[in-house]
Amino acid sequence: MDTHYCGSQNCVDKREKKGSHLEQKLICDEEQGNYGWFCSDEEAGIDSRHDKEWRALAGEGTTFFRSCLNGLNTICGIGILSISYALSEAGWAGLALLFLVAIVCCYTGILLQRCMDTDTNIQTYPDIADRAFGYYGQVILSVFFYLELYLVAIEFLILEGDNLAKLFPSLSFEVAGWTIERTQGFIILSALIILPTAFLRSLDLLAYVSASGILASLVVIASVTSSGLVDGVGFHSKGRALNPSGIPSAISLFAFCYCGHAVFPTICSSMKDRTKFSKVLILSFTISTLIYGSMGILGYLMYGEEVKSQVTLNLPNGKLSSKIAIYTTLINPFTKYALVVTPIASAIEDALPSTKSSRSTNIFMRTLLMASTVTVALTIPLFGDLMTLIGSFLSCTVSLIFPCICYLKLFGISRIYKLELMFICGILGVGSSIAILGSYYSLRQIAENL
């Protein structure tokens, strides 16, 4: 009978105190300091069904509340600045599109959880692809998955550099006789401030960082509201009921706002009780939709068709509410960088031999990862246009297309209800259309700017 390793000393101690119907053999590898038990394949099946109980007994994993904070911080990000512009593109009917995109993205997130439930060994998004399509499927998804996260991390750094340079136009940087251009200096400075958060390996600890990011989004809404009420802007714009020509652009922006699927499996696998992840998703999407909807309505009522791609650019100069909104906007990248790069860093660390996977090695790898994102942010001049192109293609692929095809492969078409199957096919069609059209318009925009 085949046996395999499946536990930790803490969990074993708890199980022995509680008593177990499984026959266990405690083993100790003194050289590595690892403890656990061996059990048969049959017994491992029984153990996997009790995964929730053993994790809870061991005190491991992230709580439901902190998982909600991580999930909400993943979804509710810098897209809040552009939601009013997206609404102006589609008209008031865009609110219905916002709710529809939220429902679809929440559903595909639940599909990822169902895929993870097929095997308790699945911990990450690439693991799902490996389970569904084998090694080559895992490689293909990993290319989309890690490239999306990597580019988003770079986008955060560029966003910090550009905005800080506008806030402090007279500030210059000089190091050891070298003069550094202002925007580049702020990118490097932002990276140095963000770097300590990248060393946090536990999503339980990152929940505290996520809480500050969520608070920042709420402060931005409050500041914009104050600008309308106190600073004389008002809420007088009627807007348009529907603008058909702007619907594709609006849907692309809405999809970008809700594309957090690359991080969802990491959040799910970090939980004490993975069965509650669907509730985490529903709560996170509900709250984020209320936040997005509120900001969209406020900005559109205040500025109508004149609203800019970032609503903070419309706010009156010199006003306290405007300054608070702009400064708070700069907090979001600081709170999200670690959450975005954690899956990349974890994959690199897992690929290292166990003998090299020390704390100092992990710190070195995450520092190297930060250095590489800073280098790209400093050297690519057309990164904004490239991000639009890759965001349209990668985000829709990772968040809409891959969850559906993985689910269909793992569960089989014959085992899925016809109504749900039709809904999934509709998502695949719309997701593919957004990816193709978004890539086309992005390439055209790049060609015009060259």
Short mmCIF file of C-alpha atoms in Angstrom, two decimals:
data_model
loop_
_atom_site.label_atom_id
_atom_site.label_comp_id
_atom_site.label_asym_id
_atom_site.label_seq_id
_atom_site.Cartn_x
_atom_site.Cartn_y
_atom_site.Cartn_z
CA MET A 1 0.00 0.00 0.00
CA ASP A 2 1.47 3.39 -1.07
CA THR A 3 2.05 6.03 1.55
CA HIS A 4 2.95 9.71 1.42
CA TYR A 5 3.74 12.62 3.69
CA CYS A 6 0.75 14.74 4.71
CA GLY A 7 1.10 16.92 7.79
CA SER A 8 2.94 19.06 10.33
CA GLN A 9 3.91 18.57 13.97
CA ASN A 10 1.39 21.12 15.22
CA CYS A 11 -1.44 19.42 13.37
CA VAL A 12 -0.31 15.97 14.50
CA ASP A 13 -0.22 17.04 18.14
CA LYS A 14 -3.73 18.46 17.84
CA ARG A 15 -5.00 15.32 16.17
CA GLU A 16 -3.48 13.06 18.78
CA LYS A 17 -5.02 15.12 21.58
CA LYS A 18 -8.39 15.03 19.92
CA GLY A 19 -8.10 11.40 18.89
CA SER A 20 -8.37 10.10 15.35
CA HIS A 21 -9.79 7.05 13.70
CA LEU A 22 -6.86 7.06 11.25
CA GLU A 23 -3.87 4.86 12.01
CA GLN A 24 -0.92 7.26 11.95
CA LYS A 25 2.77 6.92 12.14
CA LEU A 26 4.55 10.00 13.41
CA ILE A 27 7.89 10.65 11.79
CA CYS A 28 10.60 13.18 12.44
CA ASP A 29 13.30 14.38 10.09
CA GLU A 30 15.74 15.89 12.56
CA GLU A 31 18.05 17.22 9.88
CA GLN A 32 15.35 19.29 8.19
CA GLY A 33 13.29 19.87 11.31
CA ASN A 34 10.09 18.70 9.60
CA TYR A 35 7.44 16.67 11.35
CA GLY A 36 4.37 14.86 10.14
CA TRP A 37 2.76 11.49 9.58
CA PHE A 38 2.51 8.95 6.81
CA CYS A 39 -0.81 7.53 5.77
CA SER A 40 -2.16 5.40 2.96
CA ASP A 41 -3.73 6.82 -0.18
CA GLU A 42 -7.11 5.67 1.09
CA GLU A 43 -6.54 7.35 4.42
CA ALA A 44 -5.32 10.49 2.66
CA GLY A 45 -8.71 10.69 0.95
CA ILE A 46 -10.39 10.62 4.33
CA ASP A 47 -7.93 13.21 5.62
CA SER A 48 -8.56 15.57 2.70
CA ARG A 49 -12.25 15.62 3.56
CA HIS A 50 -11.25 16.81 7.03
CA ASP A 51 -8.88 19.50 5.72
CA LYS A 52 -11.06 22.26 7.15
CA GLU A 53 -10.99 20.69 10.63
CA TRP A 54 -7.23 20.10 10.74
CA ARG A 55 -6.39 23.60 9.50
CA ALA A 56 -8.64 25.12 12.13
CA LEU A 57 -7.12 22.97 14.88
CA ALA A 58 -3.62 23.94 13.83
CA GLY A 59 -4.53 27.64 13.92
CA GLU A 60 -3.21 28.07 10.36
CA GLY A 61 -4.56 30.24 7.63
CA THR A 62 -6.25 33.61 7.19
CA THR A 63 -9.54 34.42 8.88
CA PHE A 64 -12.74 35.10 6.94
CA PHE A 65 -12.67 38.82 7.78
CA ARG A 66 -9.05 39.30 6.72
CA SER A 67 -9.65 37.31 3.54
CA CYS A 68 -12.50 39.72 2.77
CA LEU A 69 -10.11 42.64 3.22
CA ASN A 70 -7.60 41.06 0.83
CA GLY A 71 -10.34 40.26 -1.69
CA LEU A 72 -11.88 43.73 -1.54
CA ASN A 73 -8.48 45.40 -1.84
CA THR A 74 -7.70 43.25 -4.89
CA ILE A 75 -10.91 44.27 -6.68
CA CYS A 76 -11.33 47.86 -5.56
CA GLY A 77 -8.27 49.67 -6.86
CA ILE A 78 -7.14 52.47 -9.14
CA GLY A 79 -10.12 51.75 -11.40
CA ILE A 80 -12.17 53.90 -9.03
CA LEU A 81 -10.60 56.99 -10.64
CA SER A 82 -11.86 56.08 -14.12
CA ILE A 83 -15.31 54.74 -13.29
CA SER A 84 -17.00 58.14 -13.87
CA TYR A 85 -15.33 58.40 -17.27
CA ALA A 86 -16.55 54.90 -18.15
CA LEU A 87 -20.08 55.93 -17.17
CA SER A 88 -19.84 59.03 -19.36
CA GLU A 89 -18.82 56.82 -22.28
CA ALA A 90 -21.89 54.58 -22.07
CA GLY A 91 -24.40 56.96 -20.44
CA TRP A 92 -26.54 56.15 -17.41
CA ALA A 93 -27.25 52.72 -18.94
CA GLY A 94 -23.62 51.97 -18.08
CA LEU A 95 -24.70 51.36 -14.48
CA ALA A 96 -26.54 48.25 -15.66
CA LEU A 97 -23.38 47.15 -17.49
CA LEU A 98 -21.35 47.73 -14.32
CA PHE A 99 -23.62 45.43 -12.31
CA LEU A 100 -23.60 42.82 -15.10
CA VAL A 101 -19.79 42.77 -15.34
CA ALA A 102 -19.60 42.48 -11.54
CA ILE A 103 -21.95 39.48 -11.55
CA VAL A 104 -20.03 37.73 -14.35
CA CYS A 105 -16.62 38.29 -12.76
CA CYS A 106 -17.90 37.12 -9.37
CA TYR A 107 -19.29 34.00 -11.02
CA THR A 108 -15.99 33.18 -12.78
CA GLY A 109 -14.27 33.63 -9.42
CA ILE A 110 -16.63 31.02 -7.95
CA LEU A 111 -15.76 28.75 -10.89
CA LEU A 112 -12.12 28.97 -9.83
CA GLN A 113 -13.09 27.88 -6.32
CA ARG A 114 -15.01 24.90 -7.70
CA CYS A 115 -11.93 23.92 -9.68
CA MET A 116 -9.82 24.15 -6.53
CA ASP A 117 -12.30 21.95 -4.66
CA THR A 118 -11.55 19.06 -7.02
CA ASP A 119 -8.12 18.62 -5.42
CA THR A 120 -6.98 19.88 -2.02
CA ASN A 121 -3.42 20.10 -3.36
CA ILE A 122 -4.41 22.98 -5.66
CA GLN A 123 -3.05 26.19 -4.13
CA THR A 124 -2.57 28.62 -7.03
CA TYR A 125 -4.09 29.56 -10.38
CA PRO A 126 -1.40 27.65 -12.37
CA ASP A 127 -2.24 24.56 -10.27
CA ILE A 128 -5.79 24.74 -11.64
CA ALA A 129 -4.50 24.81 -15.23
CA ASP A 130 -2.18 21.89 -14.48
CA ARG A 131 -5.06 19.87 -13.04
CA ALA A 132 -7.24 20.65 -16.08
CA PHE A 133 -4.80 20.56 -19.00
CA GLY A 134 -1.54 19.16 -17.65
CA TYR A 135 1.91 20.67 -17.84
CA TYR A 136 1.44 22.60 -21.11
CA GLY A 137 -1.82 24.10 -19.88
CA GLN A 138 -0.05 25.23 -16.76
CA VAL A 139 2.75 26.83 -18.79
CA ILE A 140 0.32 28.71 -21.05
CA LEU A 141 -1.72 30.05 -18.16
CA SER A 142 1.39 30.93 -16.20
CA VAL A 143 2.59 33.13 -19.05
CA PHE A 144 -0.68 35.11 -19.01
CA PHE A 145 -1.00 35.01 -15.24
CA TYR A 146 2.45 36.13 -14.13
CA LEU A 147 2.91 38.61 -16.98
CA GLU A 148 -0.35 40.34 -16.01
CA LEU A 149 0.67 40.59 -12.36
CA TYR A 150 4.18 41.73 -13.24
CA LEU A 151 2.95 44.51 -15.54
CA VAL A 152 0.37 45.69 -13.00
CA ALA A 153 3.17 45.98 -10.43
CA ILE A 154 5.14 48.10 -12.91
CA GLU A 155 2.07 50.23 -13.58
CA PHE A 156 1.80 51.00 -9.87
CA LEU A 157 5.36 52.31 -9.79
CA ILE A 158 4.85 54.49 -12.88
CA LEU A 159 1.61 55.84 -11.42
CA GLU A 160 3.45 56.84 -8.25
CA GLY A 161 6.28 58.50 -10.18
CA ASP A 162 4.01 60.51 -12.48
CA ASN A 163 1.67 61.76 -9.75
CA LEU A 164 4.40 62.64 -7.26
CA ALA A 165 6.26 64.53 -9.99
CA LYS A 166 3.14 66.64 -10.60
CA LEU A 167 2.68 67.31 -6.88
CA PHE A 168 6.32 68.35 -6.40
CA PRO A 169 7.40 69.95 -9.71
CA SER A 170 10.35 71.84 -8.17
CA LEU A 171 11.91 68.86 -6.39
CA SER A 172 15.05 67.30 -7.89
CA PHE A 173 17.22 64.30 -7.05
CA GLU A 174 21.00 64.17 -6.94
CA VAL A 175 22.89 61.13 -5.70
CA ALA A 176 26.71 60.93 -5.61
CA GLY A 177 26.99 63.68 -8.20
CA TRP A 178 24.37 62.09 -10.49
CA THR A 179 21.21 64.05 -11.28
CA ILE A 180 18.11 61.86 -11.56
CA GLU A 181 15.11 63.02 -13.55
CA ARG A 182 12.23 63.92 -11.23
CA THR A 183 9.76 61.22 -12.31
CA GLN A 184 12.45 58.53 -12.27
CA GLY A 185 13.56 59.67 -8.83
CA PHE A 186 10.05 59.34 -7.45
CA ILE A 187 9.73 55.85 -8.97
CA ILE A 188 12.90 54.75 -7.16
CA LEU A 189 11.82 56.43 -3.93
CA SER A 190 8.37 54.79 -4.10
CA ALA A 191 9.97 51.40 -4.68
CA LEU A 192 12.16 51.79 -1.60
CA ILE A 193 9.13 52.66 0.53
CA ILE A 194 7.03 49.79 -0.88
CA LEU A 195 9.83 47.18 -0.64
CA PRO A 196 9.26 46.18 3.04
CA THR A 197 5.65 45.18 2.26
CA ALA A 198 6.95 42.77 -0.42
CA PHE A 199 8.68 40.76 2.33
CA LEU A 200 5.32 39.89 3.92
CA ARG A 201 4.72 36.29 2.88
CA SER A 202 1.54 35.80 4.91
CA LEU A 203 -1.73 37.11 3.49
CA ASP A 204 -2.90 37.22 7.08
CA LEU A 205 -0.40 40.05 7.64
CA LEU A 206 -1.12 41.63 4.26
CA ALA A 207 -4.74 42.06 5.41
CA TYR A 208 -3.60 45.02 7.50
CA VAL A 209 -2.08 46.60 4.39
CA SER A 210 -5.29 45.84 2.47
CA ALA A 211 -7.38 47.59 5.12
CA SER A 212 -5.50 50.83 4.49
CA GLY A 213 -6.09 50.50 0.74
CA ILE A 214 -9.83 50.10 1.24
CA LEU A 215 -9.88 53.10 3.58
CA ALA A 216 -8.04 55.12 0.92
CA SER A 217 -10.77 54.37 -1.64
CA LEU A 218 -13.45 55.52 0.80
CA VAL A 219 -11.52 58.73 1.53
CA VAL A 220 -11.33 59.49 -2.21
CA ILE A 221 -15.12 59.16 -2.49
CA ALA A 222 -15.63 61.40 0.54
CA SER A 223 -13.24 64.01 -0.88
CA VAL A 224 -14.97 64.07 -4.27
CA THR A 225 -18.35 64.37 -2.54
CA SER A 226 -17.04 67.26 -0.44
CA SER A 227 -15.80 68.98 -3.59
CA GLY A 228 -19.30 68.82 -5.04
CA LEU A 229 -21.04 69.99 -1.87
CA VAL A 230 -18.62 72.58 -0.47
CA ASP A 231 -16.32 73.79 -3.27
CA GLY A 232 -19.09 75.02 -5.56
CA VAL A 233 -18.96 72.28 -8.19
CA GLY A 234 -22.47 70.97 -7.53
CA PHE A 235 -24.31 68.00 -9.01
CA HIS A 236 -26.07 69.62 -11.95
CA SER A 237 -25.13 67.46 -14.94
CA LYS A 238 -27.96 65.42 -16.46
CA GLY A 239 -25.79 63.20 -18.63
CA ARG A 240 -27.02 60.91 -21.40
CA ALA A 241 -29.30 57.94 -21.00
CA LEU A 242 -27.41 55.81 -23.52
CA ASN A 243 -24.42 56.19 -25.83
CA PRO A 244 -24.13 52.99 -27.92
CA SER A 245 -20.78 53.95 -29.47
CA GLY A 246 -19.15 54.17 -26.05
CA ILE A 247 -20.33 50.79 -24.75
CA PRO A 248 -17.23 48.78 -25.84
CA SER A 249 -14.93 51.27 -24.10
CA ALA A 250 -17.08 51.24 -20.95
CA ILE A 251 -17.19 47.44 -20.76
CA SER A 252 -13.40 47.28 -21.12
CA LEU A 253 -12.96 49.70 -18.22
CA PHE A 254 -15.51 47.87 -16.06
CA ALA A 255 -13.78 44.55 -16.79
CA PHE A 256 -10.44 46.04 -15.76
CA CYS A 257 -11.96 47.18 -12.46
CA TYR A 258 -13.06 43.64 -11.54
CA CYS A 259 -10.10 41.64 -12.87
CA GLY A 260 -8.60 40.32 -9.65
CA HIS A 261 -8.81 36.63 -10.53
CA ALA A 262 -5.06 36.16 -10.74
CA VAL A 263 -4.88 36.62 -6.96
CA PHE A 264 -8.13 34.87 -5.97
CA PRO A 265 -6.72 31.30 -5.73
CA THR A 266 -3.88 32.58 -3.53
CA ILE A 267 -6.39 34.22 -1.19
CA CYS A 268 -8.56 31.09 -1.20
CA SER A 269 -5.68 28.71 -0.40
CA SER A 270 -4.55 30.99 2.44
CA MET A 271 -7.89 30.71 4.28
CA LYS A 272 -8.49 28.62 7.37
CA ASP A 273 -11.73 27.43 5.79
CA ARG A 274 -11.63 27.42 1.99
CA THR A 275 -15.32 26.51 1.78
CA LYS A 276 -16.16 30.10 2.76
CA PHE A 277 -14.31 31.64 -0.16
CA SER A 278 -17.50 32.01 -2.23
CA LYS A 279 -18.89 34.19 0.57
CA VAL A 280 -15.66 36.21 0.51
CA LEU A 281 -16.14 36.77 -3.22
CA ILE A 282 -19.81 37.75 -2.96
CA LEU A 283 -19.16 40.18 -0.11
CA SER A 284 -16.08 41.67 -1.81
CA PHE A 285 -17.83 42.16 -5.16
CA THR A 286 -20.93 43.61 -3.50
CA ILE A 287 -19.00 46.21 -1.51
CA SER A 288 -16.70 47.09 -4.42
CA THR A 289 -19.69 47.53 -6.74
CA LEU A 290 -21.29 49.92 -4.25
CA ILE A 291 -18.01 51.86 -4.12
CA TYR A 292 -17.57 51.91 -7.89
CA GLY A 293 -21.22 52.80 -8.48
CA SER A 294 -21.13 55.65 -5.94
CA MET A 295 -18.01 57.17 -7.45
CA GLY A 296 -19.36 56.78 -10.98
CA ILE A 297 -22.63 58.53 -10.14
CA LEU A 298 -20.92 61.34 -8.20
CA GLY A 299 -18.38 62.12 -10.91
CA TYR A 300 -20.91 61.95 -13.73
CA LEU A 301 -23.37 64.21 -11.90
CA MET A 302 -20.60 66.71 -11.16
CA TYR A 303 -18.88 66.92 -14.56
CA GLY A 304 -21.07 65.10 -17.08
CA GLU A 305 -19.44 64.62 -20.48
CA GLU A 306 -16.51 66.79 -19.38
CA VAL A 307 -15.29 64.23 -16.83
CA LYS A 308 -11.68 63.21 -17.51
CA SER A 309 -10.15 59.74 -17.49
CA GLN A 310 -9.20 60.33 -13.84
CA VAL A 311 -11.89 62.22 -11.98
CA THR A 312 -9.30 63.77 -9.66
CA LEU A 313 -8.00 65.76 -12.66
CA ASN A 314 -11.35 67.60 -12.77
CA LEU A 315 -11.23 68.71 -9.15
CA PRO A 316 -10.62 72.44 -8.52
CA ASN A 317 -7.03 73.43 -7.78
CA GLY A 318 -6.00 74.61 -4.34
CA LYS A 319 -8.98 73.19 -2.48
CA LEU A 320 -8.43 71.03 0.60
CA SER A 321 -10.79 68.28 -0.64
CA SER A 322 -8.91 68.13 -3.94
CA LYS A 323 -5.54 67.79 -2.22
CA ILE A 324 -6.84 65.03 0.06
CA ALA A 325 -8.23 63.11 -2.94
CA ILE A 326 -4.98 63.34 -4.90
CA TYR A 327 -2.74 62.44 -1.96
CA THR A 328 -4.99 59.54 -1.03
CA THR A 329 -4.89 58.26 -4.60
CA LEU A 330 -1.16 57.76 -4.16
CA ILE A 331 -1.77 55.33 -1.27
CA ASN A 332 -3.40 52.63 -3.41
CA PRO A 333 -0.22 51.41 -5.16
CA PHE A 334 1.56 51.23 -1.81
CA THR A 335 -1.17 48.97 -0.42
CA LYS A 336 -1.55 46.71 -3.47
CA TYR A 337 1.98 46.10 -4.73
CA ALA A 338 2.68 43.31 -2.22
CA LEU A 339 -0.65 41.60 -2.91
CA VAL A 340 0.12 41.58 -6.65
CA VAL A 341 3.72 40.34 -6.48
CA THR A 342 3.16 37.69 -3.77
CA PRO A 343 2.02 34.98 -6.27
CA ILE A 344 5.06 35.70 -8.48
CA ALA A 345 7.49 35.60 -5.57
CA SER A 346 5.88 32.44 -4.16
CA ALA A 347 6.22 30.67 -7.52
CA ILE A 348 9.92 31.55 -7.72
CA GLU A 349 10.51 30.43 -4.13
CA ASP A 350 8.65 27.15 -4.67
CA ALA A 351 10.82 26.43 -7.70
CA LEU A 352 13.98 26.71 -5.63
CA PRO A 353 15.48 23.56 -4.04
CA SER A 354 14.34 23.14 -0.45
CA THR A 355 17.93 23.54 0.74
CA LYS A 356 18.04 27.05 -0.77
CA SER A 357 14.62 28.19 0.38
CA SER A 358 15.81 30.18 3.41
CA ARG A 359 14.51 33.46 4.75
CA SER A 360 17.53 35.35 3.41
CA THR A 361 17.03 33.78 -0.02
CA ASN A 362 13.37 34.79 -0.03
CA ILE A 363 14.26 38.39 0.86
CA PHE A 364 16.89 38.45 -1.89
CA MET A 365 14.45 37.10 -4.50
CA ARG A 366 11.75 39.63 -3.60
CA THR A 367 14.27 42.47 -3.65
CA LEU A 368 15.44 41.29 -7.07
CA LEU A 369 11.83 41.18 -8.25
CA MET A 370 11.31 44.76 -7.06
CA ALA A 371 14.53 45.87 -8.79
CA SER A 372 13.39 44.35 -12.08
CA THR A 373 10.00 46.12 -11.97
CA VAL A 374 11.76 49.42 -11.22
CA THR A 375 14.14 48.88 -14.15
CA VAL A 376 11.30 48.26 -16.59
CA ALA A 377 9.32 51.22 -15.22
CA LEU A 378 12.35 53.48 -15.78
CA THR A 379 13.27 52.28 -19.28
CA ILE A 380 10.02 51.70 -21.24
CA PRO A 381 8.72 55.05 -22.59
CA LEU A 382 5.44 53.74 -24.08
CA PHE A 383 4.49 51.64 -21.09
CA GLY A 384 1.09 53.31 -20.67
CA ASP A 385 -0.01 52.32 -24.17
CA LEU A 386 1.50 48.86 -23.76
CA MET A 387 -0.38 48.39 -20.51
CA THR A 388 -3.65 49.23 -22.27
CA LEU A 389 -2.91 46.59 -24.89
CA ILE A 390 -1.76 43.87 -22.50
CA GLY A 391 -4.45 44.72 -19.95
CA SER A 392 -7.19 44.28 -22.55
CA PHE A 393 -5.79 40.94 -23.67
CA LEU A 394 -4.39 39.41 -20.47
CA SER A 395 -7.00 40.54 -17.97
CA CYS A 396 -9.95 39.26 -19.98
CA THR A 397 -8.13 36.00 -20.67
CA VAL A 398 -7.21 35.36 -17.04
CA SER A 399 -10.49 36.56 -15.51
CA LEU A 400 -13.14 35.46 -18.00
CA ILE A 401 -11.86 32.89 -20.48
CA PHE A 402 -9.53 30.62 -18.49
CA PRO A 403 -11.87 30.09 -15.50
CA CYS A 404 -14.62 28.92 -17.87
CA ILE A 405 -12.53 26.53 -19.96
CA CYS A 406 -10.83 25.05 -16.88
CA TYR A 407 -14.23 24.47 -15.28
CA LEU A 408 -15.60 22.84 -18.43
CA LYS A 409 -12.55 20.57 -18.69
CA LEU A 410 -12.55 19.47 -15.04
CA PHE A 411 -16.28 18.85 -14.69
CA GLY A 412 -17.24 17.88 -18.24
CA ILE A 413 -19.98 19.39 -20.37
CA SER A 414 -22.35 16.51 -19.70
CA ARG A 415 -22.28 17.13 -15.92
CA ILE A 416 -23.15 20.85 -16.19
CA TYR A 417 -26.75 22.09 -16.28
CA LYS A 418 -27.77 23.36 -19.71
CA LEU A 419 -28.69 26.82 -18.44
CA GLU A 420 -25.31 27.20 -16.74
CA LEU A 421 -23.56 25.85 -19.82
CA MET A 422 -25.27 28.50 -21.97
CA PHE A 423 -24.22 31.18 -19.51
CA ILE A 424 -20.60 29.98 -19.60
CA CYS A 425 -20.59 29.92 -23.41
CA GLY A 426 -21.93 33.48 -23.38
CA ILE A 427 -19.08 34.56 -21.08
CA LEU A 428 -16.54 32.92 -23.39
CA GLY A 429 -18.01 34.73 -26.39
CA VAL A 430 -18.11 38.15 -24.73
CA GLY A 431 -14.69 37.71 -23.13
CA SER A 432 -13.11 36.75 -26.44
CA SER A 433 -14.74 39.72 -28.16
CA ILE A 434 -13.47 42.16 -25.53
CA ALA A 435 -9.96 40.70 -25.77
CA ILE A 436 -9.89 40.98 -29.58
CA LEU A 437 -11.52 44.41 -29.87
CA GLY A 438 -9.56 45.82 -26.95
CA SER A 439 -6.29 44.63 -28.45
CA TYR A 440 -7.22 46.15 -31.82
CA TYR A 441 -8.07 49.57 -30.43
CA SER A 442 -4.97 49.52 -28.21
CA LEU A 443 -2.68 48.71 -31.13
CA ARG A 444 -4.27 51.49 -33.16
CA GLN A 445 -3.70 53.93 -30.29
CA ILE A 446 -0.03 52.89 -30.02
CA ALA A 447 0.44 53.35 -33.78
CA GLU A 448 -1.03 56.86 -33.57
CA ASN A 449 1.28 57.84 -30.69
CA LEU A 450 4.50 56.57 -32.32
#
